[in-house]
mmCIF file of N, CA and C in Angstrom:
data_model
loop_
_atom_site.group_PDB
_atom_site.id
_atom_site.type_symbol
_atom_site.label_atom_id
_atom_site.label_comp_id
_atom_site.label_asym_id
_atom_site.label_seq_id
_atom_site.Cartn_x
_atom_site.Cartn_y
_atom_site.Cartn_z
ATOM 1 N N UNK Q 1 46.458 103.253 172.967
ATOM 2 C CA UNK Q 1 47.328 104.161 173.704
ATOM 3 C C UNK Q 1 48.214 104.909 172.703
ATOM 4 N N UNK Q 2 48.466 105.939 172.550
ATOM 5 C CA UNK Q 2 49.286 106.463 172.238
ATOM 6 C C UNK Q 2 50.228 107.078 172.210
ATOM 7 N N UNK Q 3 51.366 107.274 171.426
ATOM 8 C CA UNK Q 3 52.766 107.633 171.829
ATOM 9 C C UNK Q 3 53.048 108.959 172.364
ATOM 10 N N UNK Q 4 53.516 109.039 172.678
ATOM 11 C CA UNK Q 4 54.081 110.839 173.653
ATOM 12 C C UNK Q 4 55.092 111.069 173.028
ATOM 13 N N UNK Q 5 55.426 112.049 171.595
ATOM 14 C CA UNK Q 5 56.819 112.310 170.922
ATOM 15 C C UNK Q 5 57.666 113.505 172.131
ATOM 16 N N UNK Q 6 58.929 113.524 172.397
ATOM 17 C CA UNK Q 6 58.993 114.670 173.072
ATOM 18 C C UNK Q 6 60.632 114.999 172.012
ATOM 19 N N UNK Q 7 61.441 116.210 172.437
ATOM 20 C CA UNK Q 7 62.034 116.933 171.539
ATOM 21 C C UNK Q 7 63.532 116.417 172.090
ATOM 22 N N UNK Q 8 64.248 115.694 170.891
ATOM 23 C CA UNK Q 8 65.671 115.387 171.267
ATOM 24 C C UNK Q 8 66.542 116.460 170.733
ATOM 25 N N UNK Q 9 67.709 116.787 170.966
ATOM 26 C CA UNK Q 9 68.704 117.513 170.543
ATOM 27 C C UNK Q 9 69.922 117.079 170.022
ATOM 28 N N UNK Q 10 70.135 117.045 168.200
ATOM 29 C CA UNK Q 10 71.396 116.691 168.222
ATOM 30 C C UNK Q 10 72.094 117.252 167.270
ATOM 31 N N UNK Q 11 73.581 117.094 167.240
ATOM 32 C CA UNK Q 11 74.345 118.312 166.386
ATOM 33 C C UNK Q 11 75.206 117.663 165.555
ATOM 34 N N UNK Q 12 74.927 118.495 164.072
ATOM 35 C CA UNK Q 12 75.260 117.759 162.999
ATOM 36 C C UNK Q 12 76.150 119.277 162.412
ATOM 37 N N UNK Q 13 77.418 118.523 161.960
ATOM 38 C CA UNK Q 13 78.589 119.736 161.322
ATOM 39 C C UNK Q 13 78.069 121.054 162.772
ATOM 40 N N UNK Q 14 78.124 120.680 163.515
ATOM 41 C CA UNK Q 14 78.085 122.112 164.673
ATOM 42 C C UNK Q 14 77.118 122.707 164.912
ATOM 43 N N UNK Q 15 76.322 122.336 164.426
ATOM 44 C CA UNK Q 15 74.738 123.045 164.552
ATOM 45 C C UNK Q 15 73.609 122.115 164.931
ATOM 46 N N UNK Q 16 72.675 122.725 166.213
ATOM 47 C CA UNK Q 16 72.121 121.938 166.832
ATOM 48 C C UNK Q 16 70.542 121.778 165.999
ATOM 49 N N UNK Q 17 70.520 120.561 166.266
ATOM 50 C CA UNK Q 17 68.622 120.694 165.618
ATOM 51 C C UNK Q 17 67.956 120.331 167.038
ATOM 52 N N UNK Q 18 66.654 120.233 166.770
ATOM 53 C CA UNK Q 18 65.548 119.960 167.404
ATOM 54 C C UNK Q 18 64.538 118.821 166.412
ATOM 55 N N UNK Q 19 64.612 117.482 166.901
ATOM 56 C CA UNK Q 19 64.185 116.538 166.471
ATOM 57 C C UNK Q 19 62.560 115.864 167.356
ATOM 58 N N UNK Q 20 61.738 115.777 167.139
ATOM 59 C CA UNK Q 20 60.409 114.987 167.931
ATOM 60 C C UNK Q 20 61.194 113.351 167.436
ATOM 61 N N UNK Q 21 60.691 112.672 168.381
ATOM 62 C CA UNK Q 21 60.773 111.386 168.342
ATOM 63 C C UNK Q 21 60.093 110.708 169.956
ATOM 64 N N UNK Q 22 59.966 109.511 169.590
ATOM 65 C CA UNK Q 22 59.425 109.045 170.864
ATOM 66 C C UNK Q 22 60.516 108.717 171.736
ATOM 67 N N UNK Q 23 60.099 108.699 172.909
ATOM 68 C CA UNK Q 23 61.337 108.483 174.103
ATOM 69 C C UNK Q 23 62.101 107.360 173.969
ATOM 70 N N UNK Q 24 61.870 105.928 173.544
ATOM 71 C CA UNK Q 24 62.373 104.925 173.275
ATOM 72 C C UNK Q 24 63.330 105.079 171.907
ATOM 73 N N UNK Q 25 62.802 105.875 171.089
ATOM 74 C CA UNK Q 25 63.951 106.144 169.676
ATOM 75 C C UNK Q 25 64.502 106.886 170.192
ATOM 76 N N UNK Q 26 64.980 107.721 171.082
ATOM 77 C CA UNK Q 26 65.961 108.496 171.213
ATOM 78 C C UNK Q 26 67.561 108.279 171.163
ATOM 79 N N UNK Q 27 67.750 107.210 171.734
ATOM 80 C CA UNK Q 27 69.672 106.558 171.042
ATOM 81 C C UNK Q 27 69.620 106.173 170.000
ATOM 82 N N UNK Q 28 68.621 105.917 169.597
ATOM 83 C CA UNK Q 28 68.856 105.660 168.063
ATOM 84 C C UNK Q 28 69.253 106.362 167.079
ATOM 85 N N UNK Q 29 68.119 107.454 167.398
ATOM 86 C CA UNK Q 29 68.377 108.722 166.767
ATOM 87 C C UNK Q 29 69.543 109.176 166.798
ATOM 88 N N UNK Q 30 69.866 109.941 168.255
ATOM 89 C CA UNK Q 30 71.210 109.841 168.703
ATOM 90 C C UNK Q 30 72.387 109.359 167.569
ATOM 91 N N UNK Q 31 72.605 107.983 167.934
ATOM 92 C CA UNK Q 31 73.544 107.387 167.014
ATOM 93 C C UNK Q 31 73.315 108.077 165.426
ATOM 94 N N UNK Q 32 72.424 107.900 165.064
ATOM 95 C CA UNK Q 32 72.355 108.053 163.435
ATOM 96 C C UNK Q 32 72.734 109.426 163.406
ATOM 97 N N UNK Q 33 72.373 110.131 164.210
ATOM 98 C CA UNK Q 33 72.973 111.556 163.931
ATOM 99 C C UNK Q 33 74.431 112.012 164.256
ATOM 100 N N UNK Q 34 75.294 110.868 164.988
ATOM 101 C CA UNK Q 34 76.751 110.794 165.160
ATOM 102 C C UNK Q 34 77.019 110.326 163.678
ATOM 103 N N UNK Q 35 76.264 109.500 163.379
ATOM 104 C CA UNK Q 35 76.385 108.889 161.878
ATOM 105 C C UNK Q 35 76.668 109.542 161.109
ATOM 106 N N UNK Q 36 76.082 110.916 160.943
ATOM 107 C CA UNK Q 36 75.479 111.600 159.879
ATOM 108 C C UNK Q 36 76.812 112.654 160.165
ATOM 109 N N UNK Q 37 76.953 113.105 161.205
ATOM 110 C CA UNK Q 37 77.695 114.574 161.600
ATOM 111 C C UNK Q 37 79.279 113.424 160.995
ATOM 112 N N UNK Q 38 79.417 112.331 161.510
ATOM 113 C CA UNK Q 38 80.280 112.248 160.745
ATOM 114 C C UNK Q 38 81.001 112.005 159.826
ATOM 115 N N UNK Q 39 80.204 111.363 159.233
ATOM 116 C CA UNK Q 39 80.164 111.186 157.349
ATOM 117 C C UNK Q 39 80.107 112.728 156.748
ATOM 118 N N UNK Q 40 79.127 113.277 157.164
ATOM 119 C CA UNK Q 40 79.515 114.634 156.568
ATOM 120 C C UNK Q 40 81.008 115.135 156.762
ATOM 121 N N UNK Q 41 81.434 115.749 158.173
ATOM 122 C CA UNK Q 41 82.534 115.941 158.639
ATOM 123 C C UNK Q 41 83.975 114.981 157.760
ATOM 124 N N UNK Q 42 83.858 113.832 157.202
ATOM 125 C CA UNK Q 42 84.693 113.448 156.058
ATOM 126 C C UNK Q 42 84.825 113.696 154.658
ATOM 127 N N UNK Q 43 83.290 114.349 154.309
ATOM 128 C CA UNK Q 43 83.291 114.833 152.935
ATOM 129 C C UNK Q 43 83.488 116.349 153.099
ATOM 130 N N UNK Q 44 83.613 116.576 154.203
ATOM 131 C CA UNK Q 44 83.660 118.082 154.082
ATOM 132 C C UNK Q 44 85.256 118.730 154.308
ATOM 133 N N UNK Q 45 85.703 117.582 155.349
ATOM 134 C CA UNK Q 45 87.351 117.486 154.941
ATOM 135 C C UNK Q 45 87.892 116.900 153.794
ATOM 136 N N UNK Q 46 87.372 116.520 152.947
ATOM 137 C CA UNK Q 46 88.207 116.230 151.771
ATOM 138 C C UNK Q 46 88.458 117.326 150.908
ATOM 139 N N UNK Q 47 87.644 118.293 151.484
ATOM 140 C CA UNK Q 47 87.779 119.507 150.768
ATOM 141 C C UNK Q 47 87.412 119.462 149.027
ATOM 142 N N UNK Q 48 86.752 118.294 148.585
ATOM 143 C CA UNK Q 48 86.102 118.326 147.365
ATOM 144 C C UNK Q 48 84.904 118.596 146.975
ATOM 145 N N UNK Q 49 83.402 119.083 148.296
ATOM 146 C CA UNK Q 49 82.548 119.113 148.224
ATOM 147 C C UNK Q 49 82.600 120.561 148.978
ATOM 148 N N UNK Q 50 81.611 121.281 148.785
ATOM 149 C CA UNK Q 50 81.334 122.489 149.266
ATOM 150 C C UNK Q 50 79.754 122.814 149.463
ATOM 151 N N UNK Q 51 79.632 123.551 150.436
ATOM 152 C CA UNK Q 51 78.246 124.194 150.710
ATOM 153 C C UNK Q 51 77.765 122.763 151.428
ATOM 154 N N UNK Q 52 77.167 123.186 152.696
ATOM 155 C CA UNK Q 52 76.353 122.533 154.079
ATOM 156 C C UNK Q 52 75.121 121.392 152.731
ATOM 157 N N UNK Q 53 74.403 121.962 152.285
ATOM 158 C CA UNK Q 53 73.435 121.390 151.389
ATOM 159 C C UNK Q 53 74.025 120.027 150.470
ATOM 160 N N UNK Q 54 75.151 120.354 149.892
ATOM 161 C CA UNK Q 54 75.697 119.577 149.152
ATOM 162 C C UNK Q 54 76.541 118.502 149.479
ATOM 163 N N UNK Q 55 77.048 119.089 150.311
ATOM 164 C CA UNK Q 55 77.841 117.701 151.291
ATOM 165 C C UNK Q 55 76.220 116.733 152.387
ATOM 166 N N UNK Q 56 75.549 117.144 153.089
ATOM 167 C CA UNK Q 56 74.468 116.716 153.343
ATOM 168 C C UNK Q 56 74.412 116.328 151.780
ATOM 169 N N UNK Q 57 73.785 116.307 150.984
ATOM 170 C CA UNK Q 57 73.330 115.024 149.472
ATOM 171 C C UNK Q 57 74.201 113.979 149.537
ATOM 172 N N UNK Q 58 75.552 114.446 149.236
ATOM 173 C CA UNK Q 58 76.500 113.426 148.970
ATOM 174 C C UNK Q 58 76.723 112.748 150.366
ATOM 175 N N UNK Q 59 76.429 112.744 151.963
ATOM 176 C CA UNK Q 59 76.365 111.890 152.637
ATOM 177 C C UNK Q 59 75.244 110.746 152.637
ATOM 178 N N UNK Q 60 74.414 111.595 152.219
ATOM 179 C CA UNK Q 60 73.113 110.515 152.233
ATOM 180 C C UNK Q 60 73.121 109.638 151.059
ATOM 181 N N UNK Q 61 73.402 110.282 150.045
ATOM 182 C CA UNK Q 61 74.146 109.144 149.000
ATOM 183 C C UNK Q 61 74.480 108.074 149.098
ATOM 184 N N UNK Q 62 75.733 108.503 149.707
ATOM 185 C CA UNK Q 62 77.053 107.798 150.545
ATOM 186 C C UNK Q 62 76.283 106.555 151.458
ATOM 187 N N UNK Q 63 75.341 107.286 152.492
ATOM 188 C CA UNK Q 63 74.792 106.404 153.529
ATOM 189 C C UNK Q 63 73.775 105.806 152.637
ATOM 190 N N UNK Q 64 73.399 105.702 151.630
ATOM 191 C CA UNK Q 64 72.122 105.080 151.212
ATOM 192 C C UNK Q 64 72.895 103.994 150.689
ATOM 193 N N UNK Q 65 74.044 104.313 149.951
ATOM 194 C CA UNK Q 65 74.529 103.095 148.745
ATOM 195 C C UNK Q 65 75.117 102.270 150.182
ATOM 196 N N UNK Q 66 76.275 102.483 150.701
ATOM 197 C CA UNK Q 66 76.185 101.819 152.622
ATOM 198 C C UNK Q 66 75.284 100.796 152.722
ATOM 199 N N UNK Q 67 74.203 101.316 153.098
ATOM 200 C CA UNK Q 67 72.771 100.365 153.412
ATOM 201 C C UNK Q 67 72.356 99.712 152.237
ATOM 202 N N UNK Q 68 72.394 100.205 150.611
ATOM 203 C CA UNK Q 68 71.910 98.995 150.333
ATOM 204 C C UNK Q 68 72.695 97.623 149.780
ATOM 205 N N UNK Q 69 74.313 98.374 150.026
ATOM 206 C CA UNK Q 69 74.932 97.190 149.799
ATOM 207 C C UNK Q 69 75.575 95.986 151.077
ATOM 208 N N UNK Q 70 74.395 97.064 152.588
ATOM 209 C CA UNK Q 70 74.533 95.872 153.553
ATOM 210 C C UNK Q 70 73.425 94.767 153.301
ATOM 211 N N UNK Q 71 72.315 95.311 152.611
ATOM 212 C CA UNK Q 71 71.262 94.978 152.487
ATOM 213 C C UNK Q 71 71.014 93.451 151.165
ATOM 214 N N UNK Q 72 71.995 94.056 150.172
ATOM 215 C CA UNK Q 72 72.336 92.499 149.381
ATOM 216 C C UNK Q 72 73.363 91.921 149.988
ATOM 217 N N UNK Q 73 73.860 92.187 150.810
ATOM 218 C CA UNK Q 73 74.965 91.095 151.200
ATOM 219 C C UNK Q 73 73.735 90.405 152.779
ATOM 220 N N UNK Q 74 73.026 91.006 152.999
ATOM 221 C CA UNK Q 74 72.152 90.340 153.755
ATOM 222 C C UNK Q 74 71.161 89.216 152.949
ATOM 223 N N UNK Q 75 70.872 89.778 151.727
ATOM 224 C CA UNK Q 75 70.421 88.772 150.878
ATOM 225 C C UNK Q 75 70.763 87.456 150.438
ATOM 226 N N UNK Q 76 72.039 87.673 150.258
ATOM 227 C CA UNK Q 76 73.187 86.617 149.525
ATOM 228 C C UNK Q 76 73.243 85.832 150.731
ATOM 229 N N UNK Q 77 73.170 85.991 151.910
ATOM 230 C CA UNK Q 77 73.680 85.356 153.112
ATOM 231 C C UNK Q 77 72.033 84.362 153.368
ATOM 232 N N UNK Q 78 70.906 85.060 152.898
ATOM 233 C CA UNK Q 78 70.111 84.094 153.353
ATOM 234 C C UNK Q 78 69.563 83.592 152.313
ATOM 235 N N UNK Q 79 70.028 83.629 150.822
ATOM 236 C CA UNK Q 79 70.120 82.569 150.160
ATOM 237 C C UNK Q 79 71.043 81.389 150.299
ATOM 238 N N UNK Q 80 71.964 81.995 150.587
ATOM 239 C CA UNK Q 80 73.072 81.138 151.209
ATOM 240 C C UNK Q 80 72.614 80.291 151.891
ATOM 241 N N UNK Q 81 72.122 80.375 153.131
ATOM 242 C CA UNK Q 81 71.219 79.795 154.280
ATOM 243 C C UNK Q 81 70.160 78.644 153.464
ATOM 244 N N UNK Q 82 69.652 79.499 152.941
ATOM 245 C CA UNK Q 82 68.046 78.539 152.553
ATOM 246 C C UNK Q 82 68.964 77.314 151.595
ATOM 247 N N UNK Q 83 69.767 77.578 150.771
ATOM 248 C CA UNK Q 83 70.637 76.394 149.736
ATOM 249 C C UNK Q 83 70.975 75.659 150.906
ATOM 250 N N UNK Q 84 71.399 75.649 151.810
ATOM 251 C CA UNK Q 84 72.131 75.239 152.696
ATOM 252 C C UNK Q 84 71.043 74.165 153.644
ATOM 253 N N UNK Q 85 70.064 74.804 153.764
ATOM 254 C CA UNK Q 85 68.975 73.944 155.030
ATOM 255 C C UNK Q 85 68.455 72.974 153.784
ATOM 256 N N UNK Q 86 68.169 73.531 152.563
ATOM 257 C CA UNK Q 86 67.468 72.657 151.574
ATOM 258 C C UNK Q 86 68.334 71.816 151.070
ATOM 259 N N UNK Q 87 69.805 71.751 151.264
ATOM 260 C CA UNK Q 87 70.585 70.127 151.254
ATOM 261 C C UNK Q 87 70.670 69.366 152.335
ATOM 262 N N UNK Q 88 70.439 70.228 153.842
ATOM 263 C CA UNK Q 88 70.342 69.460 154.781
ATOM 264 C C UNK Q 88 69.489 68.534 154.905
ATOM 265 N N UNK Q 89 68.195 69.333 154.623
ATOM 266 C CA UNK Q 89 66.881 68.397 154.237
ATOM 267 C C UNK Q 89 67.239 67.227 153.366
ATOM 268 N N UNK Q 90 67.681 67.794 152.499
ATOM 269 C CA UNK Q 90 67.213 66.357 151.591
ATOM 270 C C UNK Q 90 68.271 65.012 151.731
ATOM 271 N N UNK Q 91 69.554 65.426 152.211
ATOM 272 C CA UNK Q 91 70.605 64.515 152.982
ATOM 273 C C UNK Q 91 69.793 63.606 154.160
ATOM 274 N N UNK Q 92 69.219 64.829 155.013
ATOM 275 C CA UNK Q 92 68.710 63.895 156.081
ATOM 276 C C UNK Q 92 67.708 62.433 155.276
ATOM 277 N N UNK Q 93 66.528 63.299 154.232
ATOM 278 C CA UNK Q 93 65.910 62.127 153.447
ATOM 279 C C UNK Q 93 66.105 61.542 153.178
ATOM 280 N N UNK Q 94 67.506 61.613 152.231
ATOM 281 C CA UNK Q 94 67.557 60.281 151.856
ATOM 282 C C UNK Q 94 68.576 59.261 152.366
ATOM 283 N N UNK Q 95 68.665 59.221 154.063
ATOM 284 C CA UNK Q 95 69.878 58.802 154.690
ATOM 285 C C UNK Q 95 68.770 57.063 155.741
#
């Protein structure tokens, strides 16, 4: 079976796009593009970045380093975890 993309609408710094996505990604999308309009909308009030293009880079930047430093602290947490079950284990053994 296959998916049916149909056309969402969403507006980033004031200007609307036209996005395909499937009907089920659509809040998602949604959200990420509140995401986006407003991370931009903070670099663009700081008034240190200029031009639509360039502030778009430096958000995605911004949002990339974001994600990948949720992404090692997601790491650290399930090393954390695994140290953690692998003393449980071996407590339970040798009890």
């Amino acid at each position: 079976m296959s998916r049916t993309n149909h056309t969402a609408t969403v507006t980033i710094l004031d200007k609307e796009y036209l996005v395909a996505c499937p009907p089920e990604a659509q809040r998602q999308l949604e959200d990420a593009a509140r995401t986006l309009d407003q991370k931009m909308k903070e670099i663009r009030a700081s008034g240190k970045v200029y031009g639509t293009e360039r502030i778009a880079v430096m958000a995605a930047l911004n949002l990339t380093y974001d994600l990948m430093q949720q992404g090692q602290k997601t790491e650290q947490v399930s090393s954390t975890l695994s140290t953690l079950h692998e003393k449980l284990d071996a407590a339970l053994r040798n009890k």
